[in-house]
Coordinates of C-alpha atoms in Angstrom, one line a residue:
X282 CA 46.5 -74.9 -78.4
X283 CA 47.1 -75.1 -82.2
X284 CA 50.7 -74.8 -83.3
X285 CA 51.4 -72.3 -86.1
X286 CA 52.4 -74.0 -89.3
X287 CA 53.0 -70.8 -91.4
X288 CA 56.7 -71.2 -91.7
X289 CA 56.5 -74.8 -92.8
X290 CA 53.7 -74.6 -95.3
X291 CA 54.8 -71.4 -97.1
X292 CA 58.5 -71.2 -96.4
X293 CA 60.4 -68.1 -97.5
X294 CA 57.6 -66.6 -99.7
X295 CA 55.2 -65.5 -97.0
X296 CA 57.4 -62.7 -95.5
X297 CA 57.6 -61.1 -98.9
X298 CA 53.8 -60.6 -98.9
X299 CA 54.0 -59.3 -95.4
X300 CA 56.5 -56.6 -96.4
X301 CA 54.2 -55.5 -99.3
X302 CA 51.3 -55.1 -96.9
X303 CA 49.3 -58.0 -98.4
X304 CA 49.6 -60.4 -95.4
X305 CA 49.2 -58.6 -92.2
X306 CA 49.1 -61.7 -90.0
X307 CA 52.5 -62.3 -88.3
X308 CA 54.3 -65.6 -88.4
X309 CA 54.9 -67.7 -85.3
X310 CA 57.8 -66.2 -83.4
X311 CA 58.2 -63.0 -85.5
X312 CA 59.2 -59.7 -84.0
X313 CA 56.0 -57.7 -84.5
X314 CA 57.7 -54.3 -84.2
X315 CA 60.3 -55.2 -86.9
X316 CA 57.7 -56.6 -89.3
X317 CA 55.3 -53.7 -88.9
X318 CA 58.1 -51.1 -89.2
X319 CA 59.5 -52.6 -92.4
X320 CA 56.1 -53.1 -93.8
X321 CA 55.1 -49.5 -93.1
X322 CA 58.3 -48.2 -94.8
X323 CA 58.0 -50.3 -97.9
X324 CA 54.2 -49.7 -98.3
X325 CA 54.6 -46.0 -97.8
X326 CA 57.3 -45.8 -100.4
X327 CA 55.4 -47.6 -103.1
X328 CA 52.1 -45.8 -102.3
X329 CA 54.0 -42.5 -102.6
X330 CA 55.5 -43.6 -105.9
X331 CA 52.1 -44.5 -107.2
X332 CA 50.6 -41.1 -106.2
X333 CA 53.5 -39.2 -107.7
X334 CA 53.3 -41.2 -110.9
X335 CA 49.5 -40.6 -111.2
X336 CA 50.1 -36.8 -110.5
X337 CA 52.8 -36.7 -113.1
X338 CA 50.6 -38.4 -115.7
X339 CA 47.9 -35.8 -115.1
X340 CA 50.2 -32.8 -115.1
X341 CA 52.3 -33.8 -118.1
X342 CA 50.2 -36.1 -120.2
X343 CA 52.2 -35.3 -123.4
X344 CA 55.2 -37.0 -121.8
X345 CA 53.4 -40.3 -121.4
X346 CA 50.6 -40.5 -123.9
X347 CA 50.3 -40.0 -127.7
X348 CA 48.0 -37.0 -128.1
X349 CA 47.6 -37.3 -131.9
X350 CA 44.0 -38.5 -131.7
X351 CA 41.4 -38.8 -129.0
X352 CA 41.0 -42.6 -129.3
X353 CA 44.7 -43.2 -128.9
X354 CA 45.0 -40.8 -126.0
X355 CA 42.1 -42.3 -124.1
X356 CA 43.5 -45.8 -124.7
X357 CA 46.9 -44.8 -123.5
X358 CA 45.5 -43.1 -120.4
X359 CA 43.3 -46.0 -119.4
X360 CA 46.1 -48.5 -119.9
X361 CA 48.4 -46.4 -117.8
X362 CA 46.2 -45.4 -114.9
X363 CA 44.5 -48.7 -114.2
X364 CA 47.7 -50.6 -113.3
X365 CA 48.5 -47.8 -110.9
X366 CA 45.2 -48.0 -109.1
X367 CA 44.9 -51.8 -108.8
X368 CA 47.8 -52.2 -106.3
X369 CA 46.2 -49.5 -104.1
X370 CA 42.9 -51.4 -104.2
X371 CA 44.7 -54.6 -103.2
X372 CA 46.4 -52.8 -100.3
X373 CA 43.1 -51.3 -99.1
X374 CA 41.4 -54.7 -99.3
X375 CA 44.2 -56.3 -97.3
X376 CA 43.7 -53.7 -94.6
X377 CA 40.0 -53.9 -94.6
X378 CA 40.0 -57.7 -94.6
X379 CA 42.7 -58.3 -92.0
X380 CA 40.3 -60.1 -89.6
X381 CA 39.3 -62.4 -92.4
X382 CA 43.0 -63.0 -93.1
X383 CA 43.5 -63.9 -89.5
X384 CA 40.6 -66.4 -89.7
X385 CA 42.2 -67.9 -92.8
X386 CA 45.5 -68.4 -90.9
X387 CA 43.7 -70.0 -88.0
X388 CA 41.8 -72.3 -90.3
X389 CA 45.0 -73.4 -92.0
X390 CA 46.5 -74.1 -88.6
X391 CA 43.5 -76.2 -87.7
X392 CA 43.6 -78.1 -91.0
X393 CA 47.3 -78.8 -90.7
X394 CA 47.0 -79.7 -87.1
X395 CA 44.3 -82.3 -87.9
X396 CA 46.2 -83.7 -90.9
X397 CA 49.4 -84.0 -88.9
X398 CA 47.7 -85.6 -85.8
X399 CA 45.7 -88.1 -87.9
X400 CA 48.2 -88.9 -90.6
X401 CA 48.3 -92.5 -91.8
X402 CA 52.1 -92.2 -92.3
X403 CA 54.9 -90.5 -90.4
X404 CA 56.0 -87.2 -92.0
X405 CA 53.0 -87.2 -94.5
X406 CA 52.3 -83.5 -93.9
X407 CA 55.9 -82.5 -94.4
X408 CA 55.9 -84.4 -97.7
X409 CA 52.9 -82.4 -98.9
X410 CA 54.5 -79.2 -97.6
X411 CA 57.5 -79.9 -99.7
X412 CA 55.3 -80.4 -102.8
X413 CA 53.5 -77.2 -101.9
X414 CA 56.7 -75.3 -101.8
X415 CA 57.7 -76.6 -105.2
X416 CA 54.3 -75.7 -106.7
X417 CA 54.5 -72.1 -105.2
X418 CA 58.0 -71.6 -106.6
X419 CA 56.9 -72.8 -110.0
X420 CA 53.8 -70.7 -110.2
X421 CA 55.7 -67.7 -108.8
X422 CA 58.3 -68.0 -111.6
X423 CA 55.8 -68.4 -114.4
X424 CA 53.4 -65.7 -113.2
X425 CA 56.0 -63.1 -112.2
X426 CA 59.3 -63.7 -114.0
X427 CA 58.1 -64.5 -117.6
X428 CA 55.8 -61.5 -117.9
X429 CA 58.4 -59.2 -116.4
X430 CA 61.1 -60.5 -118.7
X431 CA 58.7 -59.9 -121.7
X432 CA 58.0 -56.3 -120.5
X433 CA 61.6 -55.5 -120.0
X434 CA 62.4 -56.8 -123.4
X435 CA 59.7 -54.5 -124.9
X436 CA 61.2 -51.6 -123.0
X437 CA 64.7 -52.4 -124.3
X438 CA 63.4 -52.2 -127.9
X439 CA 61.4 -49.0 -127.8
X440 CA 63.9 -46.5 -126.4
X441 CA 63.8 -44.5 -129.6
X442 CA 60.1 -43.8 -129.0
X443 CA 60.5 -41.5 -126.0
X444 CA 56.8 -41.3 -125.1
X445 CA 56.1 -45.0 -125.3
X446 CA 59.4 -45.7 -123.5
X447 CA 58.5 -43.4 -120.5
X448 CA 55.0 -44.9 -120.4
X449 CA 56.3 -48.4 -120.1
X450 CA 59.2 -47.6 -117.9
X451 CA 56.9 -46.1 -115.2
X452 CA 54.1 -48.6 -115.3
X453 CA 56.0 -51.8 -115.5
X454 CA 56.8 -51.7 -111.8
X455 CA 53.2 -51.5 -110.9
X456 CA 52.5 -54.6 -113.1
X457 CA 55.1 -56.3 -110.9
X458 CA 53.2 -55.2 -107.7
X459 CA 49.9 -56.5 -109.2
X460 CA 51.4 -59.9 -110.0
X461 CA 52.8 -60.2 -106.5
X462 CA 49.4 -59.5 -105.1
X463 CA 47.9 -62.1 -107.4
X464 CA 50.6 -64.5 -106.3
X465 CA 49.4 -64.2 -102.8
X466 CA 46.0 -65.3 -103.9
X467 CA 47.5 -68.2 -105.9
X468 CA 49.4 -69.3 -102.8
X469 CA 46.1 -69.8 -101.1
X470 CA 44.7 -71.7 -104.0
X471 CA 47.7 -73.9 -104.2
X472 CA 47.4 -74.6 -100.5
X473 CA 43.8 -75.7 -100.9
X474 CA 44.7 -77.9 -103.8
X475 CA 47.6 -79.4 -101.9
X476 CA 45.5 -80.2 -98.8
X477 CA 42.6 -81.6 -100.8
X478 CA 45.2 -83.8 -102.5
X479 CA 46.5 -84.9 -99.1
X480 CA 42.9 -85.6 -98.0
X481 CA 42.2 -87.7 -101.0
X482 CA 45.4 -89.6 -100.4
X483 CA 44.3 -90.3 -96.8
X484 CA 40.9 -91.5 -98.1
X485 CA 42.6 -94.0 -100.4
X486 CA 44.7 -95.3 -97.5
X487 CA 41.6 -95.7 -95.3
X488 CA 39.8 -98.0 -97.7
X489 CA 41.7 -101.1 -96.5
X490 CA 41.1 -100.4 -92.8
X491 CA 38.7 -102.5 -90.6
X492 CA 35.1 -101.2 -90.3
X493 CA 35.6 -99.8 -86.8
X494 CA 38.7 -98.0 -87.7
X495 CA 37.2 -97.0 -91.1
X496 CA 34.3 -95.2 -89.5
X497 CA 36.5 -93.3 -87.0
X498 CA 38.9 -92.3 -89.8
X499 CA 36.1 -91.1 -92.0
X500 CA 34.7 -88.9 -89.2
X501 CA 38.1 -87.3 -88.7
X502 CA 38.6 -86.8 -92.5
X503 CA 35.1 -85.4 -92.8
X504 CA 35.9 -82.8 -90.2
X505 CA 39.0 -81.8 -92.1
X506 CA 37.0 -81.6 -95.3
X507 CA 34.5 -79.2 -93.6
X508 CA 37.4 -77.0 -92.6
X509 CA 38.7 -76.9 -96.1
X510 CA 35.3 -76.0 -97.4
X511 CA 35.1 -73.1 -94.9
X512 CA 38.6 -72.1 -95.9
X513 CA 37.7 -72.0 -99.6
X514 CA 34.7 -69.7 -98.8
X515 CA 36.9 -67.4 -96.8
X516 CA 39.6 -67.3 -99.5
X517 CA 36.9 -66.3 -102.0
X518 CA 35.6 -63.6 -99.7
X519 CA 39.2 -62.3 -99.1
X520 CA 40.3 -62.1 -102.7
X521 CA 37.1 -61.8 -104.7
X522 CA 37.1 -58.1 -105.2
X523 CA 40.8 -58.0 -105.8
X524 CA 40.5 -60.6 -108.5
X525 CA 37.5 -58.7 -110.0
X526 CA 39.8 -55.7 -110.3
X527 CA 42.6 -57.7 -111.8
X528 CA 40.5 -59.5 -114.3
X529 CA 38.8 -56.2 -115.4
X530 CA 42.3 -54.7 -115.8
X531 CA 43.5 -57.7 -117.9
X532 CA 40.4 -57.5 -120.1
X533 CA 40.8 -53.7 -120.7
X534 CA 44.5 -54.0 -121.3
X535 CA 44.1 -56.9 -123.7
X536 CA 41.4 -55.0 -125.6
X537 CA 43.6 -51.9 -125.9
X538 CA 46.6 -54.1 -126.9
X539 CA 44.4 -55.5 -129.6
X540 CA 43.6 -52.0 -130.8
X541 CA 47.3 -51.2 -131.1
X542 CA 48.0 -54.5 -132.8
X543 CA 45.5 -53.6 -135.4
X544 CA 46.9 -50.1 -135.7
X545 CA 50.4 -51.5 -136.1
X546 CA 49.3 -53.7 -139.0
X547 CA 47.1 -51.0 -140.6
X548 CA 49.8 -48.3 -140.7
X549 CA 52.6 -49.5 -142.9
X550 CA 55.0 -47.0 -141.4
X551 CA 54.8 -48.4 -137.9
X552 CA 58.2 -49.5 -136.7
X553 CA 57.1 -51.4 -133.7
X554 CA 54.9 -54.2 -135.0
X555 CA 56.7 -56.8 -133.0
X556 CA 56.6 -54.8 -129.8
X557 CA 52.9 -54.2 -130.2
X558 CA 52.2 -57.9 -130.4
X559 CA 54.5 -58.6 -127.4
X560 CA 52.4 -56.3 -125.3
X561 CA 49.6 -58.8 -125.4
X562 CA 51.6 -61.7 -124.0
X563 CA 51.7 -60.7 -120.4
X564 CA 47.9 -60.1 -119.8
X565 CA 47.1 -63.3 -121.7
X566 CA 49.6 -65.3 -119.7
X567 CA 48.3 -63.8 -116.4
X568 CA 44.7 -64.7 -117.2
X569 CA 45.6 -68.2 -118.3
X570 CA 47.6 -68.9 -115.1
X571 CA 44.9 -67.6 -112.8
X572 CA 42.3 -69.6 -114.6
X573 CA 44.4 -72.8 -114.8
X574 CA 45.5 -72.8 -111.2
X575 CA 41.9 -72.3 -110.0
X576 CA 40.5 -74.9 -112.3
X577 CA 43.1 -77.5 -111.2
X578 CA 42.1 -76.8 -107.6
X579 CA 38.5 -77.4 -108.4
X580 CA 39.4 -80.6 -110.1
X581 CA 41.1 -81.8 -106.9
X582 CA 38.0 -81.3 -104.8

């Protein structure tokens, strides 16, 4: 029977995704009743908040959008509503793809079990787990903290503009939810990159072995590589539509931010030129991080 490695490979970060309803596969030894109860409460609260916010934006659009011209109103509405819908889509996908998430967890257990059983050095998997934890922490900070700090800084500077201030104050929390959902995807990509790196290290260590040992080791490592390939396909299936929604949102938000940047330069009386440009930092940083992490994983294969 394969031993669960969830707690060792992801550490403290995995329960956070559980509570947000993104990871519905329990850890080894967890109390299912407690996990599901807490998850249900937290998910219900933020879904209710999203629905109330959407209703508020539809009932009182003048409180959140500039109604001076049709183009600006449409841009404001699109840029406000999409971040509210994307977390709901991510949640629905996590529910619909729960069997696939369970398969991903089992594949990870098989991969870790094989790497641990056939390690060329004692404690090799733990060493790579430690590196994985550091990578996850670094990406989580860059992808979540930096954009959030930028957005809170924008909010702190636009309090005099009540419409824009309310708009940002309501939607910023949903950007946080979106980035946490993306981080769950990035955790899987970082895991794949880490395990491919471990596999490549084992291949290098195998080169100096006698022919008989070399053949046996290559067969074992090939089996692990096949599991990693299957895992990559399942991760793509699990997060493909979620990423499509996020990338579409980033493209739309960046386009609209570009419109407001142009407007802030065109109208000499605009008092928020700096803030208009700061709005473009978060989506650009998010897109770059997603692309960079995925590309570095591909480079490791």
